[in-house]
PDB file of C-alpha atoms in Angstrom:
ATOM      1  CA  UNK K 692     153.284 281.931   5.620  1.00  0.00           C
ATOM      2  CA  UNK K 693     151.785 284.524   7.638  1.00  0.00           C
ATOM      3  CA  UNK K 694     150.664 283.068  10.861  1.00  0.00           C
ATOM      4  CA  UNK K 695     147.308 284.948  10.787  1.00  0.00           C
ATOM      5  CA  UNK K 696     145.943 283.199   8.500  1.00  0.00           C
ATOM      6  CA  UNK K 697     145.183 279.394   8.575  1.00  0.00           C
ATOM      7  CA  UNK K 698     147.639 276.754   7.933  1.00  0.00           C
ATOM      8  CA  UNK K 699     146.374 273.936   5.056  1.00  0.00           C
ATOM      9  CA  UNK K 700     145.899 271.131   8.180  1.00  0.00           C
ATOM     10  CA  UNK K 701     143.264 274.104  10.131  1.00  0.00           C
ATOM     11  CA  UNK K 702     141.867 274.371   6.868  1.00  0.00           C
ATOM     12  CA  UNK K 703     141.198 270.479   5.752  1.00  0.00           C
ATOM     13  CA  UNK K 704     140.097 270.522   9.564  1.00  0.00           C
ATOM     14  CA  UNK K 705     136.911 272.820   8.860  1.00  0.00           C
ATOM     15  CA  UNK K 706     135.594 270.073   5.923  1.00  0.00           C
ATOM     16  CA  UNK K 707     135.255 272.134   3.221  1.00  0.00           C
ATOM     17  CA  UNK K 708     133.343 270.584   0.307  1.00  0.00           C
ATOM     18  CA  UNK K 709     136.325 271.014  -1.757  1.00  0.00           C
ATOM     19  CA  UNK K 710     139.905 272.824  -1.100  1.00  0.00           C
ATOM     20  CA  UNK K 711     142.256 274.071  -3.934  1.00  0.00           C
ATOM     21  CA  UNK K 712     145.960 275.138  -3.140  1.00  0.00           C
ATOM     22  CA  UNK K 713     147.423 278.453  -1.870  1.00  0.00           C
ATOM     23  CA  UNK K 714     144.252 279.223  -0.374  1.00  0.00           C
ATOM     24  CA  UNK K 715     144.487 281.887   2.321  1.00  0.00           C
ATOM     25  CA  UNK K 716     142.111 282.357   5.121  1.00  0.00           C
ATOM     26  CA  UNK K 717     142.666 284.632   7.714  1.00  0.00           C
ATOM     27  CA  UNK K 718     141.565 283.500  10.919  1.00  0.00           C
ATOM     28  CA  UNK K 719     139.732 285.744  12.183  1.00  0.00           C
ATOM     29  CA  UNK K 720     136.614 284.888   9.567  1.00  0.00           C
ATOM     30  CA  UNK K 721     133.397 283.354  10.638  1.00  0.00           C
ATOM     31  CA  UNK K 722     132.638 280.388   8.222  1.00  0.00           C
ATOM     32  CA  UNK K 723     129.148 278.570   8.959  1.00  0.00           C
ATOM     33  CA  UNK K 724     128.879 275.863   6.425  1.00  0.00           C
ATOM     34  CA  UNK K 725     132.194 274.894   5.463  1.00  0.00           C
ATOM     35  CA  UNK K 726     130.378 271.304   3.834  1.00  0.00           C
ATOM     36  CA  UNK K 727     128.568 273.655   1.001  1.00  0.00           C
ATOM     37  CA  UNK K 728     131.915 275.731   0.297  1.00  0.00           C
ATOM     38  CA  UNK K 729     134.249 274.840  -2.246  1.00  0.00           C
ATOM     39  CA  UNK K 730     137.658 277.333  -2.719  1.00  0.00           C
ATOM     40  CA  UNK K 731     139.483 277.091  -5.983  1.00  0.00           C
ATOM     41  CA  UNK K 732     143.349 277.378  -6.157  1.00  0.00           C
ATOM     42  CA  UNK K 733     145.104 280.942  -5.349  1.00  0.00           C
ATOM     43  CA  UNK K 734     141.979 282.378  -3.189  1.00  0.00           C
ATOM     44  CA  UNK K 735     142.682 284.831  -0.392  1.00  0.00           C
ATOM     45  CA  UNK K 736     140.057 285.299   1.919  1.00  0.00           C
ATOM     46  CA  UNK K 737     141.152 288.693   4.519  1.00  0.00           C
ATOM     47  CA  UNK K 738     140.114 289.102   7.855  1.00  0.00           C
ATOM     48  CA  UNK K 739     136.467 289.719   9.274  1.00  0.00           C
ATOM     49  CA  UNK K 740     134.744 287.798   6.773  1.00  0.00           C
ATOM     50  CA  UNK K 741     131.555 286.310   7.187  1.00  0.00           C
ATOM     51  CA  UNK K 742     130.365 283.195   5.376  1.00  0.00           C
ATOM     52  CA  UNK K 743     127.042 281.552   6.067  1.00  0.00           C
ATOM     53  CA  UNK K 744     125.788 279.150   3.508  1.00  0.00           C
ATOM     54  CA  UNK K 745     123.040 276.971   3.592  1.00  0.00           C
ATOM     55  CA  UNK K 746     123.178 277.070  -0.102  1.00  0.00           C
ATOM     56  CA  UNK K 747     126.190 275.993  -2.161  1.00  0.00           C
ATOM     57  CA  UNK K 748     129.104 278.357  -2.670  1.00  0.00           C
ATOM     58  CA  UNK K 749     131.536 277.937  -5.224  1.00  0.00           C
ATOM     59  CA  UNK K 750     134.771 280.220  -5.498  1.00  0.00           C
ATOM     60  CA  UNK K 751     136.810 279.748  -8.112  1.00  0.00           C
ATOM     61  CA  UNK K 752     140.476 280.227  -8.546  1.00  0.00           C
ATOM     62  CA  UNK K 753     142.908 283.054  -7.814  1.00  0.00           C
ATOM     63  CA  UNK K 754     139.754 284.909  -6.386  1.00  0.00           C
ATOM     64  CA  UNK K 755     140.414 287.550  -3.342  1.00  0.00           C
ATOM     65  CA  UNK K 756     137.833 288.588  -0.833  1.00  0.00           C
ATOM     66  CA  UNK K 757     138.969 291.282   1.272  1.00  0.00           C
ATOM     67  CA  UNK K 758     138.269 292.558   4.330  1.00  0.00           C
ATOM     68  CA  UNK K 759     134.490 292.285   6.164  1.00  0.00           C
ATOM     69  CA  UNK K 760     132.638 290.874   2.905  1.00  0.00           C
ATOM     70  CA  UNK K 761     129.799 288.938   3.867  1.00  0.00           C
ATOM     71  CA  UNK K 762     128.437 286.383   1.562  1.00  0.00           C
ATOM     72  CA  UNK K 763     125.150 285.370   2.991  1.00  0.00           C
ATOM     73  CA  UNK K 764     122.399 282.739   1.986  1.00  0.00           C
ATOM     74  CA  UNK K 765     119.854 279.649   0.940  1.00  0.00           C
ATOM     75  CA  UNK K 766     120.780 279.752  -2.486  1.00  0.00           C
ATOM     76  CA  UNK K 767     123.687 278.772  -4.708  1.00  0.00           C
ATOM     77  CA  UNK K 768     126.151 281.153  -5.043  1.00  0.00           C
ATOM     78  CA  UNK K 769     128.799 281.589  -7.834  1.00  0.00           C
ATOM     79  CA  UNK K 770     132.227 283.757  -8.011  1.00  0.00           C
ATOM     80  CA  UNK K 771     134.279 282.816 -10.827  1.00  0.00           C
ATOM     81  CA  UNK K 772     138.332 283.109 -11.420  1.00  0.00           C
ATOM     82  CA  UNK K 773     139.704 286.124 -10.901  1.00  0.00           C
ATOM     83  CA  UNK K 774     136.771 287.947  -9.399  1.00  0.00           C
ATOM     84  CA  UNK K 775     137.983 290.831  -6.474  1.00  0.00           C
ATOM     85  CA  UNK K 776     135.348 291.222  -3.542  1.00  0.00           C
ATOM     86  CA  UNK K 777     136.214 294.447  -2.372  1.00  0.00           C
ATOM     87  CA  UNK K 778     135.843 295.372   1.609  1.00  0.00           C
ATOM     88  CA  UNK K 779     132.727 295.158   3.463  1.00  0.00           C
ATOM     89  CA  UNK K 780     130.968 294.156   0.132  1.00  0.00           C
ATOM     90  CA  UNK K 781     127.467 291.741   0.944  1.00  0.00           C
ATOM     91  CA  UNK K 782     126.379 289.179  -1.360  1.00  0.00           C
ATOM     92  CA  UNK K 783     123.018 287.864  -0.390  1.00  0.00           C
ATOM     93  CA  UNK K 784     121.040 284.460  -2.106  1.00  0.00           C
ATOM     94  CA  UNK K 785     118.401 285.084   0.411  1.00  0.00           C
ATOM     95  CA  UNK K 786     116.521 287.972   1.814  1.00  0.00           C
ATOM     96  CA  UNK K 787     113.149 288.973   4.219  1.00  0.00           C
ATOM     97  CA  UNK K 788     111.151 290.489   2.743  1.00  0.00           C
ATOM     98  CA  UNK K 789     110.340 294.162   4.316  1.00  0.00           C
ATOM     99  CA  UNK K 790     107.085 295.160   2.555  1.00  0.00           C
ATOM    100  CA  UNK K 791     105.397 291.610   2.220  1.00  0.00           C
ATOM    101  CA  UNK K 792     102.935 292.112   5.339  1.00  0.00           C
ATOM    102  CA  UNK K 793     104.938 289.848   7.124  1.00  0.00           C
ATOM    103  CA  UNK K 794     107.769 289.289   9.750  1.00  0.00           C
ATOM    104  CA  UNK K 795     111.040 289.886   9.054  1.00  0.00           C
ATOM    105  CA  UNK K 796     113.990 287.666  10.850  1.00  0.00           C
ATOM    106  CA  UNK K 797     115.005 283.876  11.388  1.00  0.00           C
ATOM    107  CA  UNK K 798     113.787 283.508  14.979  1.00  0.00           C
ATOM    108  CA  UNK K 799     110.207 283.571  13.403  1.00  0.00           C
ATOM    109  CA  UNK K 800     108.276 280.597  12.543  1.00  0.00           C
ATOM    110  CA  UNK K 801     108.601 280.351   8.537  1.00  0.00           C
ATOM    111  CA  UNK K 802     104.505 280.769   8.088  1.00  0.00           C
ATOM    112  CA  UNK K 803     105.178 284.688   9.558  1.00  0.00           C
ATOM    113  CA  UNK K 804     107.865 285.159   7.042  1.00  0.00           C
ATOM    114  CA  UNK K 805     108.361 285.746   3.046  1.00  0.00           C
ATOM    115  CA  UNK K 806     111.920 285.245   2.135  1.00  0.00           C
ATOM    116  CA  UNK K 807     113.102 285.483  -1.356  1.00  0.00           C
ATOM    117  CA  UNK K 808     115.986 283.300  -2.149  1.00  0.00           C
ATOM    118  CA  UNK K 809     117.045 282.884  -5.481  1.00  0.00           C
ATOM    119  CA  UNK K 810     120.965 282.153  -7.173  1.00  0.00           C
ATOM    120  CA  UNK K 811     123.687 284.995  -7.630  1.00  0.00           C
ATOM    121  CA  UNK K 812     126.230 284.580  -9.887  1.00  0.00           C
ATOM    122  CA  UNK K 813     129.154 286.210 -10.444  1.00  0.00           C
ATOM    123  CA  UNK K 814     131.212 286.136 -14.009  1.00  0.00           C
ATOM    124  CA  UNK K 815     135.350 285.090 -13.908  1.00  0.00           C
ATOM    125  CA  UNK K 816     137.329 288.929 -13.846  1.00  0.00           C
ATOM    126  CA  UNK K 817     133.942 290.689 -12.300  1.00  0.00           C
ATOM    127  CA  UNK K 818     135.180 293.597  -9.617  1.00  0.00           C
ATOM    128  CA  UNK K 819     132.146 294.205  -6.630  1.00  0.00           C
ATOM    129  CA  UNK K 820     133.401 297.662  -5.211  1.00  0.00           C
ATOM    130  CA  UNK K 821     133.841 298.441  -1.696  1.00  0.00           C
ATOM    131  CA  UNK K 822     130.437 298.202   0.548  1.00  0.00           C
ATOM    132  CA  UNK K 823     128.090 297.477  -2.566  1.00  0.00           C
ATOM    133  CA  UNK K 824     125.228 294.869  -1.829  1.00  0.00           C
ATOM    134  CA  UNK K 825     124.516 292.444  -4.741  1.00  0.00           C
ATOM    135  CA  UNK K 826     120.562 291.018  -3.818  1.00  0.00           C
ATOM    136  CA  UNK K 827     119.051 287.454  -4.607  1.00  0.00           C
ATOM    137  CA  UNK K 828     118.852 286.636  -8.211  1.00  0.00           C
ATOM    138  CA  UNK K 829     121.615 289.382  -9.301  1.00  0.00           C
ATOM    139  CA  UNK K 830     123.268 287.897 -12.427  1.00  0.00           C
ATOM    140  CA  UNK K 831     126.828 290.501 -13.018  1.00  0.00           C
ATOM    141  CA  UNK K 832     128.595 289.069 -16.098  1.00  0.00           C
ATOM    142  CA  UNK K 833     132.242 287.866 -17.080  1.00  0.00           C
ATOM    143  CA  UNK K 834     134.535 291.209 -16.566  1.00  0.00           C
ATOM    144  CA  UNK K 835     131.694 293.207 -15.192  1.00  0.00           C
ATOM    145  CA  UNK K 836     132.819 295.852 -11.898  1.00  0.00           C
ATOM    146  CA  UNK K 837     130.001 297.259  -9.706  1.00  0.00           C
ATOM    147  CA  UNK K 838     131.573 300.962  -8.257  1.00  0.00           C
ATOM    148  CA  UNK K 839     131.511 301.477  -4.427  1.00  0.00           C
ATOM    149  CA  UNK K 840     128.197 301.919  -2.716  1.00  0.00           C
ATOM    150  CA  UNK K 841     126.180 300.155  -5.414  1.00  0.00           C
ATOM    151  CA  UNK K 842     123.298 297.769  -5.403  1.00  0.00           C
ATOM    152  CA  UNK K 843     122.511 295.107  -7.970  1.00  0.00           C
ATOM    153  CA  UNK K 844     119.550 293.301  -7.838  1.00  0.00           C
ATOM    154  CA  UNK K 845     119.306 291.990 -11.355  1.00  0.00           C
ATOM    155  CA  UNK K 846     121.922 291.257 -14.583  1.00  0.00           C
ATOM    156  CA  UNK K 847     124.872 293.010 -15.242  1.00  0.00           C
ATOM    157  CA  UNK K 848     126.007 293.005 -18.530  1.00  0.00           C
ATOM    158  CA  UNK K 849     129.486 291.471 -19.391  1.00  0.00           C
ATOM    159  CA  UNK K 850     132.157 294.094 -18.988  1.00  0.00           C
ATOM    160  CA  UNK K 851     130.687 296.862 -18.437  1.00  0.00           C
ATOM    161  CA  UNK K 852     131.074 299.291 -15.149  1.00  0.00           C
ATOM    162  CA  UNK K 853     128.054 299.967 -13.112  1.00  0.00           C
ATOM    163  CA  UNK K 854     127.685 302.532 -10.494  1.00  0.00           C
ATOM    164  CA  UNK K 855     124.507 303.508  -8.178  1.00  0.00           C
ATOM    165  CA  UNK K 856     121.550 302.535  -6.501  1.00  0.00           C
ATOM    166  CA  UNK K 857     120.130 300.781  -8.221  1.00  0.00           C
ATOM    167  CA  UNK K 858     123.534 299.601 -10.302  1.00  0.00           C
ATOM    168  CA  UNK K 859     123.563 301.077 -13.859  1.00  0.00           C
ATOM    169  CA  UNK K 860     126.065 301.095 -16.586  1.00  0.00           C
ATOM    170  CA  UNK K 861     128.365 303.650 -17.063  1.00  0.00           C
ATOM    171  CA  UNK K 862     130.821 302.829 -19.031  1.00  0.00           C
ATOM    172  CA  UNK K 863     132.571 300.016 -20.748  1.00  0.00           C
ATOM    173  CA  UNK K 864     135.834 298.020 -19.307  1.00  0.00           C
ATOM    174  CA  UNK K 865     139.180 296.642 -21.169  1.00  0.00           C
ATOM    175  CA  UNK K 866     137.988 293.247 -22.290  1.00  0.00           C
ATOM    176  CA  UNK K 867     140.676 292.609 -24.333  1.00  0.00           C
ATOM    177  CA  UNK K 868     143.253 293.594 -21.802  1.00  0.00           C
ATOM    178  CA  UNK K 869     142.262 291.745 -19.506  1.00  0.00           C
ATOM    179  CA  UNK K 870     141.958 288.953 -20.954  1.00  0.00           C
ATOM    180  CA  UNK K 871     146.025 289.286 -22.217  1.00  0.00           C
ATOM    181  CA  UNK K 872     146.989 289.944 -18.875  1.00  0.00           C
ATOM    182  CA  UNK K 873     145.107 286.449 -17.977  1.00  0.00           C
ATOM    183  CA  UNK K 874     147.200 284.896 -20.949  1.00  0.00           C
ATOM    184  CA  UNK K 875     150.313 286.181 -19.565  1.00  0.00           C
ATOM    185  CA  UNK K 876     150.046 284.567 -16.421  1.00  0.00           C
ATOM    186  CA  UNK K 877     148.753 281.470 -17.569  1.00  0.00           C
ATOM    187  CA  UNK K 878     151.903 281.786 -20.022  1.00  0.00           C
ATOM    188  CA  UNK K 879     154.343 282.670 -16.881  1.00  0.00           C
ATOM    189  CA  UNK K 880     153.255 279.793 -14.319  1.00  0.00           C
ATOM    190  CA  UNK K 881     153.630 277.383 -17.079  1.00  0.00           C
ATOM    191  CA  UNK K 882     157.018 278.356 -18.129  1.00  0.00           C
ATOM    192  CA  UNK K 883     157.656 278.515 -14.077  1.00  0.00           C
ATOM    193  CA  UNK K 884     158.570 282.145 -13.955  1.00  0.00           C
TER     194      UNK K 884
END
């Protein structure tokens, strides 16, 4: 194993809520929370990440975050199996509010402030692209990808692709191939291939 990343004892060490196997976490990621944060099986997690719950987090299995995604917030969040956080992607289940005629920031007493917090979830084979921002409340369905640069701040229908600012669909996505190629592998670790 690559020495960068954690060994299973460092990990068990940060009390994780729950811990599957093969779960890769590079070291150099800032985790505030671990006790709300349970990692499926197969889940890479690259370096310069930033996790801060003080909401539940639940990442399911074989489920890659890659480098400098932040996943931020008071809420529960969701990211089911298979789901690909691309790099320096934000997922946010809480929020200031910057237009509320109040003060944004958590070094002000809560009576100044107007935070919206609210669940995100995010559907098994869902792709959030590079740098996109998915808000409090955002809802992106089973098989669903969000292009680069992209902000979602409500549902995203099941496999379809969404682009922009706000997030739109564009297009439609493979559902039925990716779903085989899921069958396949399911089909090749059983067999032990």
């Amino acid at each position: 194993m690559n020495s960068d990343f954690l060994s299973r004892e460092q990990l068990e060490q940060r009390g994780f809520a729950d811990l599957g196997d093969d779960v890769l976490l590079h070291s150099s990621c800032v985790i505030v929370g671990a006790e709300r944060i349970s990692i499926g099986s197969h889940v890479r997690i690259d370096p310069f990440c930033i996790i801060s719950m003080s909401g539940q987090l639940q990442i399911g299995s074989r489920v890659h975050l890659s480098g400098h995604v932040a996943i931020l917030g008071g809420s529960r969040i969701e990211i089911g199996d298979f789901a690909a956080v691309s790099h320096g992607a934000k997922i946010l289940s809480s929020s200031d509010s910057f237009s509320a005629g109040c003060i944004a920031g958590p070094m002000v007493p809560e009576e100044f402030r107007r935070v919206m917090t609210e669940p995100v979830f995010i559907g098994r084979h869902a792709v959030i692209g590079a740098n996109a921002v998915v808000l409090p409340g955002a809802i992106i369905g089973e098989g669903a990808t969000i292009g680069a640069l992209s902000l979602v701040k409500s549902l995203v229908e099941p496999w379809t692709v969404n682009a922009g600012i706000p997030s739109r669909g564009i297009g439609l996505r493979d559902r039925s191939g990716t779903l085989a190629c899921e069958q396949l592998l399911v089909r090749m670790e059983i067999d032990g291939e």
